[in-house]
Amino acid sequence: MSDKEQTGLGGTFGSKTKGSQIAYGHPAGKEIVAMARDVMKESETGRVLLKVLDYHKIPVHVIKGTGESGFTPDLNVIYLQVSGNVEKAQSGLILYLVKALREADQEYAGFRAPDPMKDIMAYAAFMHARNLDSITHICKFVKELTNTSYFTDLLDTLPKLGLNGVYKAFIAGASKEELYMEYAAAYNTKRGS
């Protein structure tokens, strides 16, 4: 028996093949991504990020789950985790896609994380700066959709993601330092829960 047969792994991630009986792919994945793209097309920030997605041909995999969604730089893939019973792009997923696309944009522009084994503080500073930049793009995206039918749902989702304070500071024209303080407060609150 080969190692592959012994481990029960086979085929591509999320496929059902002999030896792999768990399908991780979301049954409505393609439709969910198409719906999210339609919403993103309504804003300038969304259109720019979709150009990044299409230009670099970044795969977006929608998988069943409730964990974190995001861009994986090692694989150059965006993973969106969605409950198996969801059939449409919900506001939180759209905002996670905006964040993941901005992170991919940064990666392709050459802003790559330093090796954490060499300097953990430089790595942490880089990751927090990247997160704040991505969250600022979420704020721009939501603000640009103010006069659309999507705005209320997106706005109502921000507190659920812990980003209400950052968004309020962004709308108020806060400085980068003030935005960082709101981001840090949100990060510490989420970490404490």
Short mmCIF file of C-alpha atoms in Angstrom, two decimals:
data_model
loop_
_atom_site.label_atom_id
_atom_site.label_comp_id
_atom_site.label_asym_id
_atom_site.label_seq_id
_atom_site.Cartn_x
_atom_site.Cartn_y
_atom_site.Cartn_z
CA MET A 1 0.00 0.00 0.00
CA SER A 2 1.40 3.42 -0.93
CA ASP A 3 1.72 6.37 1.48
CA LYS A 4 -1.09 8.10 -0.41
CA GLU A 5 -3.45 5.16 0.15
CA GLN A 6 -2.48 4.85 3.80
CA THR A 7 -3.19 8.50 4.61
CA GLY A 8 -6.53 8.54 2.82
CA LEU A 9 -5.59 11.64 0.82
CA GLY A 10 -6.18 11.90 -2.86
CA GLY A 11 -7.10 14.34 -5.57
CA THR A 12 -7.22 18.09 -5.24
CA PHE A 13 -8.17 19.95 -2.11
CA GLY A 14 -11.90 19.73 -1.66
CA SER A 15 -12.52 17.05 -4.25
CA LYS A 16 -14.19 13.75 -3.58
CA THR A 17 -11.92 11.03 -4.82
CA LYS A 18 -11.14 7.51 -3.75
CA GLY A 19 -9.67 7.69 -0.27
CA SER A 20 -10.94 11.23 0.37
CA GLN A 21 -14.58 11.25 1.39
CA ILE A 22 -14.79 14.78 2.79
CA ALA A 23 -15.73 17.52 0.33
CA TYR A 24 -14.51 20.89 1.62
CA GLY A 25 -15.62 22.86 -1.42
CA HIS A 26 -18.80 24.88 -0.89
CA PRO A 27 -21.70 23.75 -3.11
CA ALA A 28 -22.63 27.37 -3.97
CA GLY A 29 -19.03 28.64 -4.13
CA LYS A 30 -19.10 29.89 -7.72
CA GLU A 31 -22.41 31.68 -7.23
CA ILE A 32 -21.22 33.27 -3.98
CA VAL A 33 -18.07 34.64 -5.62
CA ALA A 34 -20.10 35.93 -8.59
CA MET A 35 -22.48 37.75 -6.22
CA ALA A 36 -19.58 39.24 -4.25
CA ARG A 37 -17.99 40.46 -7.49
CA ASP A 38 -21.26 42.13 -8.50
CA VAL A 39 -21.34 44.09 -5.24
CA MET A 40 -17.65 44.99 -5.50
CA LYS A 41 -18.20 46.40 -9.01
CA GLU A 42 -20.39 49.09 -7.46
CA SER A 43 -17.41 50.88 -5.84
CA GLU A 44 -14.14 52.27 -7.18
CA THR A 45 -12.13 50.41 -4.52
CA GLY A 46 -13.93 47.18 -5.40
CA ARG A 47 -13.28 47.62 -9.12
CA VAL A 48 -9.56 48.23 -8.54
CA LEU A 49 -9.30 45.12 -6.36
CA LEU A 50 -11.18 43.04 -8.94
CA LYS A 51 -8.61 44.14 -11.53
CA VAL A 52 -5.90 42.78 -9.21
CA LEU A 53 -7.83 39.52 -8.88
CA ASP A 54 -8.29 39.14 -12.63
CA TYR A 55 -4.82 40.34 -13.68
CA HIS A 56 -3.00 37.96 -11.34
CA LYS A 57 -5.60 35.19 -11.81
CA ILE A 58 -5.80 34.68 -8.05
CA PRO A 59 -7.89 31.60 -7.26
CA VAL A 60 -10.73 32.18 -4.80
CA HIS A 61 -11.74 28.98 -3.04
CA VAL A 62 -14.99 28.99 -1.10
CA ILE A 63 -14.88 26.23 1.47
CA LYS A 64 -17.37 25.06 4.04
CA GLY A 65 -16.44 26.28 7.49
CA THR A 66 -16.67 29.07 10.01
CA GLY A 67 -13.02 30.00 10.46
CA GLU A 68 -11.03 32.96 9.19
CA SER A 69 -11.04 33.88 5.54
CA GLY A 70 -8.12 35.51 3.80
CA PHE A 71 -5.22 35.52 1.38
CA THR A 72 -2.54 32.87 1.72
CA PRO A 73 0.70 34.30 0.31
CA ASP A 74 2.52 30.95 0.30
CA LEU A 75 -0.07 29.54 -2.12
CA ASN A 76 -1.27 32.82 -3.69
CA VAL A 77 -4.86 31.76 -3.01
CA ILE A 78 -7.82 33.40 -1.30
CA TYR A 79 -9.85 31.13 0.95
CA LEU A 80 -13.34 32.19 1.99
CA GLN A 81 -14.93 30.07 4.69
CA VAL A 82 -18.71 29.99 4.56
CA SER A 83 -21.27 27.92 6.41
CA GLY A 84 -22.48 25.08 4.20
CA ASN A 85 -26.09 26.26 4.32
CA VAL A 86 -25.31 29.78 2.98
CA GLU A 87 -26.20 30.22 -0.68
CA LYS A 88 -25.40 33.88 -1.33
CA ALA A 89 -22.63 36.36 -0.68
CA GLN A 90 -23.29 37.85 2.73
CA SER A 91 -21.88 41.23 3.76
CA GLY A 92 -19.19 39.78 6.04
CA LEU A 93 -17.89 37.54 3.28
CA ILE A 94 -17.75 40.47 0.84
CA LEU A 95 -15.74 42.50 3.34
CA TYR A 96 -13.38 39.57 3.94
CA LEU A 97 -12.92 39.32 0.17
CA VAL A 98 -12.07 43.04 -0.01
CA LYS A 99 -9.51 42.57 2.78
CA ALA A 100 -8.01 39.45 1.19
CA LEU A 101 -7.73 41.14 -2.19
CA ARG A 102 -5.97 44.14 -0.68
CA GLU A 103 -3.52 41.78 1.06
CA ALA A 104 -2.92 40.02 -2.27
CA ASP A 105 -2.43 43.41 -3.94
CA GLN A 106 0.22 44.30 -1.36
CA GLU A 107 1.96 40.95 -1.82
CA TYR A 108 2.06 41.29 -5.62
CA ALA A 109 3.35 44.86 -5.25
CA GLY A 110 6.35 43.49 -3.36
CA PHE A 111 5.31 44.20 0.23
CA ARG A 112 6.11 40.81 1.70
CA ALA A 113 6.31 39.87 5.34
CA PRO A 114 9.81 39.57 6.78
CA ASP A 115 10.90 36.22 8.14
CA PRO A 116 9.50 35.92 11.68
CA MET A 117 12.39 33.65 12.62
CA LYS A 118 14.87 36.47 11.96
CA ASP A 119 13.01 39.36 13.60
CA ILE A 120 9.67 38.72 15.27
CA MET A 121 9.13 42.42 16.06
CA ALA A 122 9.65 43.47 12.42
CA TYR A 123 7.25 40.71 11.38
CA ALA A 124 4.60 41.80 13.91
CA ALA A 125 4.91 45.47 12.90
CA PHE A 126 4.58 44.52 9.23
CA MET A 127 1.51 42.34 9.82
CA HIS A 128 -0.26 45.02 11.87
CA ALA A 129 0.51 47.66 9.23
CA ARG A 130 -0.81 45.35 6.50
CA ASN A 131 -3.96 44.62 8.48
CA LEU A 132 -4.62 48.30 9.10
CA ASP A 133 -4.13 49.08 5.41
CA SER A 134 -6.52 46.28 4.42
CA ILE A 135 -9.09 47.41 6.98
CA THR A 136 -8.80 50.97 5.70
CA HIS A 137 -9.67 49.60 2.26
CA ILE A 138 -12.74 47.95 3.79
CA CYS A 139 -13.72 51.37 5.18
CA LYS A 140 -13.25 53.03 1.77
CA PHE A 141 -15.30 50.31 0.12
CA VAL A 142 -18.19 50.67 2.57
CA LYS A 143 -18.15 54.47 2.34
CA GLU A 144 -18.19 54.34 -1.47
CA LEU A 145 -21.39 52.29 -1.29
CA THR A 146 -23.20 54.84 0.91
CA ASN A 147 -25.95 55.53 -1.64
CA THR A 148 -26.56 51.91 -2.66
CA SER A 149 -28.89 49.19 -1.45
CA TYR A 150 -25.86 47.32 -0.02
CA PHE A 151 -24.77 50.05 2.39
CA THR A 152 -26.99 49.24 5.38
CA ASP A 153 -26.04 45.55 5.43
CA LEU A 154 -22.34 46.36 5.09
CA LEU A 155 -22.53 49.03 7.78
CA ASP A 156 -24.39 46.65 10.13
CA THR A 157 -21.68 44.03 9.58
CA LEU A 158 -18.80 46.25 10.73
CA PRO A 159 -19.55 45.91 14.48
CA LYS A 160 -19.82 42.13 14.08
CA LEU A 161 -16.29 42.15 12.63
CA GLY A 162 -15.07 44.49 15.38
CA LEU A 163 -14.43 47.30 12.89
CA ASN A 164 -17.05 49.85 13.91
CA GLY A 165 -14.57 52.08 15.75
CA VAL A 166 -12.10 52.02 12.86
CA TYR A 167 -14.87 52.90 10.41
CA LYS A 168 -16.14 55.78 12.56
CA ALA A 169 -12.60 57.13 12.86
CA PHE A 170 -12.09 56.75 9.09
CA ILE A 171 -15.33 58.64 8.33
CA ALA A 172 -14.30 61.37 10.77
CA GLY A 173 -11.02 61.86 8.86
CA ALA A 174 -8.80 60.46 11.60
CA SER A 175 -5.03 60.52 11.21
CA LYS A 176 -3.08 57.33 10.58
CA GLU A 177 -2.12 57.23 14.27
CA GLU A 178 -5.77 57.59 15.37
CA LEU A 179 -6.82 54.84 12.95
CA TYR A 180 -4.08 52.65 14.35
CA MET A 181 -5.31 53.25 17.90
CA GLU A 182 -8.84 52.16 16.89
CA TYR A 183 -7.40 49.16 15.08
CA ALA A 184 -5.32 48.24 18.15
CA ALA A 185 -8.39 48.51 20.39
CA ALA A 186 -10.38 46.26 18.03
CA TYR A 187 -7.49 43.80 17.82
CA ASN A 188 -7.12 43.62 21.61
CA THR A 189 -10.88 43.18 22.07
CA LYS A 190 -11.01 40.36 19.51
CA ARG A 191 -7.93 38.70 21.01
CA GLY A 192 -9.44 38.89 24.48
CA SER A 193 -12.65 37.16 23.42
#
